[in-house]
PDB file of C-alpha atoms in Angstrom:
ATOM      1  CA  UNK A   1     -32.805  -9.585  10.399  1.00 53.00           C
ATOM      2  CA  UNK A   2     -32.764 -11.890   7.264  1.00 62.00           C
ATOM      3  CA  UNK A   3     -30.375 -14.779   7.182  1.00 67.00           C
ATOM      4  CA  UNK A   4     -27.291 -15.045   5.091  1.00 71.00           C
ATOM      5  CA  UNK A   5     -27.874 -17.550   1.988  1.00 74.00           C
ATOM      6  CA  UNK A   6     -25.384 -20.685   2.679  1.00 75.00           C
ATOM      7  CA  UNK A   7     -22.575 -20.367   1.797  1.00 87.00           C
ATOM      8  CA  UNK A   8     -21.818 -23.138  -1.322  1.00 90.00           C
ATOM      9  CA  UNK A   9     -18.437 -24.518  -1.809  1.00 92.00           C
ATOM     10  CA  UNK A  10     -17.458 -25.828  -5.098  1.00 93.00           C
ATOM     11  CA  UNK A  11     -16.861 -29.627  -5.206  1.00 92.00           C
ATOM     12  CA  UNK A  12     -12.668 -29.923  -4.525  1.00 91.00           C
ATOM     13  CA  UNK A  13     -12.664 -26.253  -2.999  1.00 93.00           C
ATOM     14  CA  UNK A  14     -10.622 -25.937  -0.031  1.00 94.00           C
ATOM     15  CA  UNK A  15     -11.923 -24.008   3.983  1.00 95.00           C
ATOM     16  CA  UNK A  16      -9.255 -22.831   6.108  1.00 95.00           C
ATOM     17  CA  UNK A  17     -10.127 -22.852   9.217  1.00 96.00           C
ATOM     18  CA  UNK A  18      -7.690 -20.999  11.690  1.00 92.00           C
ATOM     19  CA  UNK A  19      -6.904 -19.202  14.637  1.00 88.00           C
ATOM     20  CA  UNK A  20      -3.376 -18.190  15.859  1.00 82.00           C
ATOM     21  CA  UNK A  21      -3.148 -21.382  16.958  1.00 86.00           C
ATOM     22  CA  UNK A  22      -4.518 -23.851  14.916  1.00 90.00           C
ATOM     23  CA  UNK A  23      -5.153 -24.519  11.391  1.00 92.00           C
ATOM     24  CA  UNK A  24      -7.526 -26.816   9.101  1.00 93.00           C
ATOM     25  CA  UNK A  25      -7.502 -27.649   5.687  1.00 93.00           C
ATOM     26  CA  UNK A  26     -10.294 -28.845   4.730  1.00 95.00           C
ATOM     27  CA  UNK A  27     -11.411 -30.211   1.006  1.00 94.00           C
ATOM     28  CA  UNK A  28     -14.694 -30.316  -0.125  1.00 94.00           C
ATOM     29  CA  UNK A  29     -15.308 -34.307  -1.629  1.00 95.00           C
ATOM     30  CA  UNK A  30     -18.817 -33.035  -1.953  1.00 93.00           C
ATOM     31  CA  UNK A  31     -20.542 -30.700  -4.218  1.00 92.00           C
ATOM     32  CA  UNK A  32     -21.858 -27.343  -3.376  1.00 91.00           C
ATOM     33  CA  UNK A  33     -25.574 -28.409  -2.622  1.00 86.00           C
ATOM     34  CA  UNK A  34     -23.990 -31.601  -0.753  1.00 89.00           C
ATOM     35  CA  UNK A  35     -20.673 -30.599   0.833  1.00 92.00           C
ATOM     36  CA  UNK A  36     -18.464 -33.285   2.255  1.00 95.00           C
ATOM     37  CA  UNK A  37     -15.836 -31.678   4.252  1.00 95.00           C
ATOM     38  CA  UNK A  38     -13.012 -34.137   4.628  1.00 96.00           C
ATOM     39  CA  UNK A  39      -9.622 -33.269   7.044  1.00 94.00           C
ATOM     40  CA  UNK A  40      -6.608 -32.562   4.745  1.00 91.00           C
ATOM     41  CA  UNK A  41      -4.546 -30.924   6.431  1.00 89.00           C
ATOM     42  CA  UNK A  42      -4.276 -29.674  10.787  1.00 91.00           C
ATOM     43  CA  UNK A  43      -1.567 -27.831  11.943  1.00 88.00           C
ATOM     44  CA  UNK A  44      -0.372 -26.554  15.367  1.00 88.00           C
ATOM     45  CA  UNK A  45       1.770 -23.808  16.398  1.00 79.00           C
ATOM     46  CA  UNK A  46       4.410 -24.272  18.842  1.00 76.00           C
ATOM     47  CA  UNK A  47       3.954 -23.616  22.616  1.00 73.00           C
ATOM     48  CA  UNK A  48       3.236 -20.074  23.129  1.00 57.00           C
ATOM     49  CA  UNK A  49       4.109 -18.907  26.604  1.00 57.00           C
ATOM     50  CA  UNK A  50       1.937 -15.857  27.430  1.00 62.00           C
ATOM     51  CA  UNK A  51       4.116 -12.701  26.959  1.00 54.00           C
ATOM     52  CA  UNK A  52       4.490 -11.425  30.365  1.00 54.00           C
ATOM     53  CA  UNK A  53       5.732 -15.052  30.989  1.00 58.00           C
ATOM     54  CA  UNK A  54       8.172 -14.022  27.826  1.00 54.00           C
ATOM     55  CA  UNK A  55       9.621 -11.121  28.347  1.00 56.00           C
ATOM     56  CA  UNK A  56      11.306  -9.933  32.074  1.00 52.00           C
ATOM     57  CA  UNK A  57      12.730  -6.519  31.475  1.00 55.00           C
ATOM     58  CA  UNK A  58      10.363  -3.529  32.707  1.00 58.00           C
ATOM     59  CA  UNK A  59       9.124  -1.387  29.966  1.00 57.00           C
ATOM     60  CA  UNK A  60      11.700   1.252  28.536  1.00 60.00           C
ATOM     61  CA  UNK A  61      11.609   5.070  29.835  1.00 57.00           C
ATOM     62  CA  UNK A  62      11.784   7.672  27.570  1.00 56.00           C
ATOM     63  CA  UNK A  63      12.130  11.726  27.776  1.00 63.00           C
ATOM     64  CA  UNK A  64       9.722  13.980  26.069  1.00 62.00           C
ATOM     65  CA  UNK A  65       9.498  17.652  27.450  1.00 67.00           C
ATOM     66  CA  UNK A  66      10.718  17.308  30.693  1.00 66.00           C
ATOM     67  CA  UNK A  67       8.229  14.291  31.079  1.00 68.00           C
ATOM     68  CA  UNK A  68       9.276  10.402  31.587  1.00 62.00           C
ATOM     69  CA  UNK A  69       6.886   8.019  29.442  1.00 57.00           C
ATOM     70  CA  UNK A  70       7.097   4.260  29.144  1.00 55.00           C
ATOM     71  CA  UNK A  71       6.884   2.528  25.725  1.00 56.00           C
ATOM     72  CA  UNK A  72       4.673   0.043  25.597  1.00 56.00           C
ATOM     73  CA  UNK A  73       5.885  -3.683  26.229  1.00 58.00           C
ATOM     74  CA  UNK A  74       6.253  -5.577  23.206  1.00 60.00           C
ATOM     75  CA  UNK A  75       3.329  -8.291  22.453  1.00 61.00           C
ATOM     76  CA  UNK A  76       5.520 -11.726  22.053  1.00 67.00           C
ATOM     77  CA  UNK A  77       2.373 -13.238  21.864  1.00 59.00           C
ATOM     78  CA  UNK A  78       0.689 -11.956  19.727  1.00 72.00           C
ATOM     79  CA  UNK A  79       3.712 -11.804  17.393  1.00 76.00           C
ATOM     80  CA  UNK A  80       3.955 -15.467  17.561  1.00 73.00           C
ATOM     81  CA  UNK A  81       0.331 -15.850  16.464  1.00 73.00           C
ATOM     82  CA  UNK A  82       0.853 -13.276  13.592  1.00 75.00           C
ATOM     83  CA  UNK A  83       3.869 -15.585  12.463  1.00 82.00           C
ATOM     84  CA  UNK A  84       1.849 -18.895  12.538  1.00 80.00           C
ATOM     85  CA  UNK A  85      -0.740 -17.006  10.379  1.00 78.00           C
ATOM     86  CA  UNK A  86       1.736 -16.024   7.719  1.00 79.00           C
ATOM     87  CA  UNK A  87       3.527 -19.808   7.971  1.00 84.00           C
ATOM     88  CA  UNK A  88      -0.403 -20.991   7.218  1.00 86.00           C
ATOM     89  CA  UNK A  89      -0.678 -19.113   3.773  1.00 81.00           C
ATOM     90  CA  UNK A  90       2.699 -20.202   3.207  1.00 80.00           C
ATOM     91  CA  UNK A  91       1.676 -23.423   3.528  1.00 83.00           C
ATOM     92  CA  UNK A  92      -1.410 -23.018   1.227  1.00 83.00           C
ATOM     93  CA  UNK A  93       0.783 -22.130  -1.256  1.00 75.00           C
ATOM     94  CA  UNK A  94       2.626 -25.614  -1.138  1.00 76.00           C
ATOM     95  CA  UNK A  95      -0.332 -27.573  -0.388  1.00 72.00           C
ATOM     96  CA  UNK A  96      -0.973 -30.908  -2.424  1.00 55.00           C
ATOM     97  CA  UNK A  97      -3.287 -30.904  -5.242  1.00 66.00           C
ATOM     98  CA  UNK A  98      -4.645 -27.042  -7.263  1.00 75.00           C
ATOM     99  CA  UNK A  99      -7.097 -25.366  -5.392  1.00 83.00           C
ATOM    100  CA  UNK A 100      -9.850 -23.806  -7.243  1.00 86.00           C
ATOM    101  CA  UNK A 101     -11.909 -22.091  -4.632  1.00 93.00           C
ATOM    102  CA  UNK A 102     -10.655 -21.160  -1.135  1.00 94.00           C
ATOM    103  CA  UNK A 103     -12.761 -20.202   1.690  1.00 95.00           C
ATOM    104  CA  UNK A 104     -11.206 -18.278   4.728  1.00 95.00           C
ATOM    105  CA  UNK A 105     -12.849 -19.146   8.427  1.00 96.00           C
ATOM    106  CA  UNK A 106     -11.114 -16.863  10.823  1.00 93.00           C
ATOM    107  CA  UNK A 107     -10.513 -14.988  14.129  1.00 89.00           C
ATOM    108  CA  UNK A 108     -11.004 -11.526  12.749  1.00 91.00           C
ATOM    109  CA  UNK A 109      -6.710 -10.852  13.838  1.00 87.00           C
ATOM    110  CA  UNK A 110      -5.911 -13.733  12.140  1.00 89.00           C
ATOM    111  CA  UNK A 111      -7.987 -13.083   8.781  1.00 91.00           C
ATOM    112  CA  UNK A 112      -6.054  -9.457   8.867  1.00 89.00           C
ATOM    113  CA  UNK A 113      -2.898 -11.303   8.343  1.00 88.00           C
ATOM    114  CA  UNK A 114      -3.590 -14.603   6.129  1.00 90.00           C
ATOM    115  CA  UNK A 115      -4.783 -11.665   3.789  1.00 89.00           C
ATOM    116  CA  UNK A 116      -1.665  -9.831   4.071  1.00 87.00           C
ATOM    117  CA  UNK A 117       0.116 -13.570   3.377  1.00 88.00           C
ATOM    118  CA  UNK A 118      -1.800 -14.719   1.198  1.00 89.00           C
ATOM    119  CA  UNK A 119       0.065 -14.880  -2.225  1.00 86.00           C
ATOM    120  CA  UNK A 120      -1.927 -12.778  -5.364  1.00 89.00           C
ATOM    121  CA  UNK A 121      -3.082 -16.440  -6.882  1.00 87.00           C
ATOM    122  CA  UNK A 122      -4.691 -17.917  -3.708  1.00 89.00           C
ATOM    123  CA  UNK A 123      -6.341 -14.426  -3.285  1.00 90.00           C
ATOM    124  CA  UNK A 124      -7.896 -14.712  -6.851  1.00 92.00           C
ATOM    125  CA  UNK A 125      -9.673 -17.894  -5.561  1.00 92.00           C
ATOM    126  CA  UNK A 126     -11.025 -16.980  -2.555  1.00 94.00           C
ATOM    127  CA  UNK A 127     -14.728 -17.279  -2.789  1.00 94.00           C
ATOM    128  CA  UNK A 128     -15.422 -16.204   0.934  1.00 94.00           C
ATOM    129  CA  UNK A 129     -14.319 -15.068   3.824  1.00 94.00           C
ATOM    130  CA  UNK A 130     -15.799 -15.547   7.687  1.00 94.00           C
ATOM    131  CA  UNK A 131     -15.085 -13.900  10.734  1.00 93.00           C
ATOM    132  CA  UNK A 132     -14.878 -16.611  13.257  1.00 93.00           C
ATOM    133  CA  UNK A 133     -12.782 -18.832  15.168  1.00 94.00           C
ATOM    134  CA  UNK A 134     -14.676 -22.201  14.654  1.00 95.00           C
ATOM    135  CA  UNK A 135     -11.071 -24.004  15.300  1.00 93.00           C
ATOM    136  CA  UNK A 136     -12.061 -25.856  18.374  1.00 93.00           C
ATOM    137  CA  UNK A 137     -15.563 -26.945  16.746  1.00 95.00           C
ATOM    138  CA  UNK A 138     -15.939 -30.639  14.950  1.00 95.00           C
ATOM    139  CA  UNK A 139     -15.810 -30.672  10.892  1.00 95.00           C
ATOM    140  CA  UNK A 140     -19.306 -31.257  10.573  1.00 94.00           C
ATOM    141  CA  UNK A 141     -20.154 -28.232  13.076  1.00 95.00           C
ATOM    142  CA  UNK A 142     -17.478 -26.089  10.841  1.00 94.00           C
ATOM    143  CA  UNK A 143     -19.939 -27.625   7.534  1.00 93.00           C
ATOM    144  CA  UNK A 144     -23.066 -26.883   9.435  1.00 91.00           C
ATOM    145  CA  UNK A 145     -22.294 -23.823  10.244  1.00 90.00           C
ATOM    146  CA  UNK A 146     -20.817 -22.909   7.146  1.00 90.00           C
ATOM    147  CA  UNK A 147     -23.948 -24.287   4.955  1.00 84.00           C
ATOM    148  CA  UNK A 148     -26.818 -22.926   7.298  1.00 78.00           C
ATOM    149  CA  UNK A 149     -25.935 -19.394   7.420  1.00 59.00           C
TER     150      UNK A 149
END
């Protein structure tokens, strides 16, 4: 198995580093040999209970051909996280200072939505995209990991 090259981030480019949780904004003061990642930005969602702590009702019945069948139980939780995500690209949108390269550092749900959110001028900028949740890691373990892959 051969190693990814490292991933270089232009000097001023922005990582996003989020879960449905959590988010980092992180600017690169550095240049794309010698990356500086410096905190510009952390946001947290808002307590979210999990859902069978949400919701109390049983699931709904429903008739089809003489047979009863339950619907599945809606996922509060998970609709919660989806929100945060599309809040976060909001947010990007809005965020001090132009961008001019965006990388995206993700749990693979949450990079589904930010590119659904993302609006068509941040998604001409993004230079990469990773599948991870590195949210609960230190900055320089997100830049390690980022420049050693």
């Amino acid at each position: 198995m051969t190693a990814k090259p490292p991933l270089l981030i232009p000097h001023h480019g922005c990582v996003l580093v989020a879960d449905g949780r959590k988010a980092l904004v992180l600017r690169n003061e550095g240049y794309p040999l010698n990356p500086n990642l410096q905190i510009q930005q952390v946001t947290e969602a808002p307590p979210n209970p999990a859902t069978h702590e949400q919701g109390t009702d049983r699931p709904t019945r429903v008739r089809v051909d003489e047979r009863r069948s339950a619907i599945a139980q809606t996922d509060w939780h998970e609709q919660a996280e989806q929100r945060f995500a599309a809040e976060i690209a909001e947010g990007l949108a809005r965020l001090a200072g132009p961008i001019s390269a965006l990388v995206i550092v993700a749990a693979p749900r949450t990079l589904a939505v930010l590119r659904l959110a993302l609006p068509e001028r941040l998604r001409r900028i993004v230079v990469a995209e990773v599948d991870q949740d590195l949210t609960k890691n230190t900055v320089s373990e997100i830049q390690e990991h980022l420049c050693a892959r």
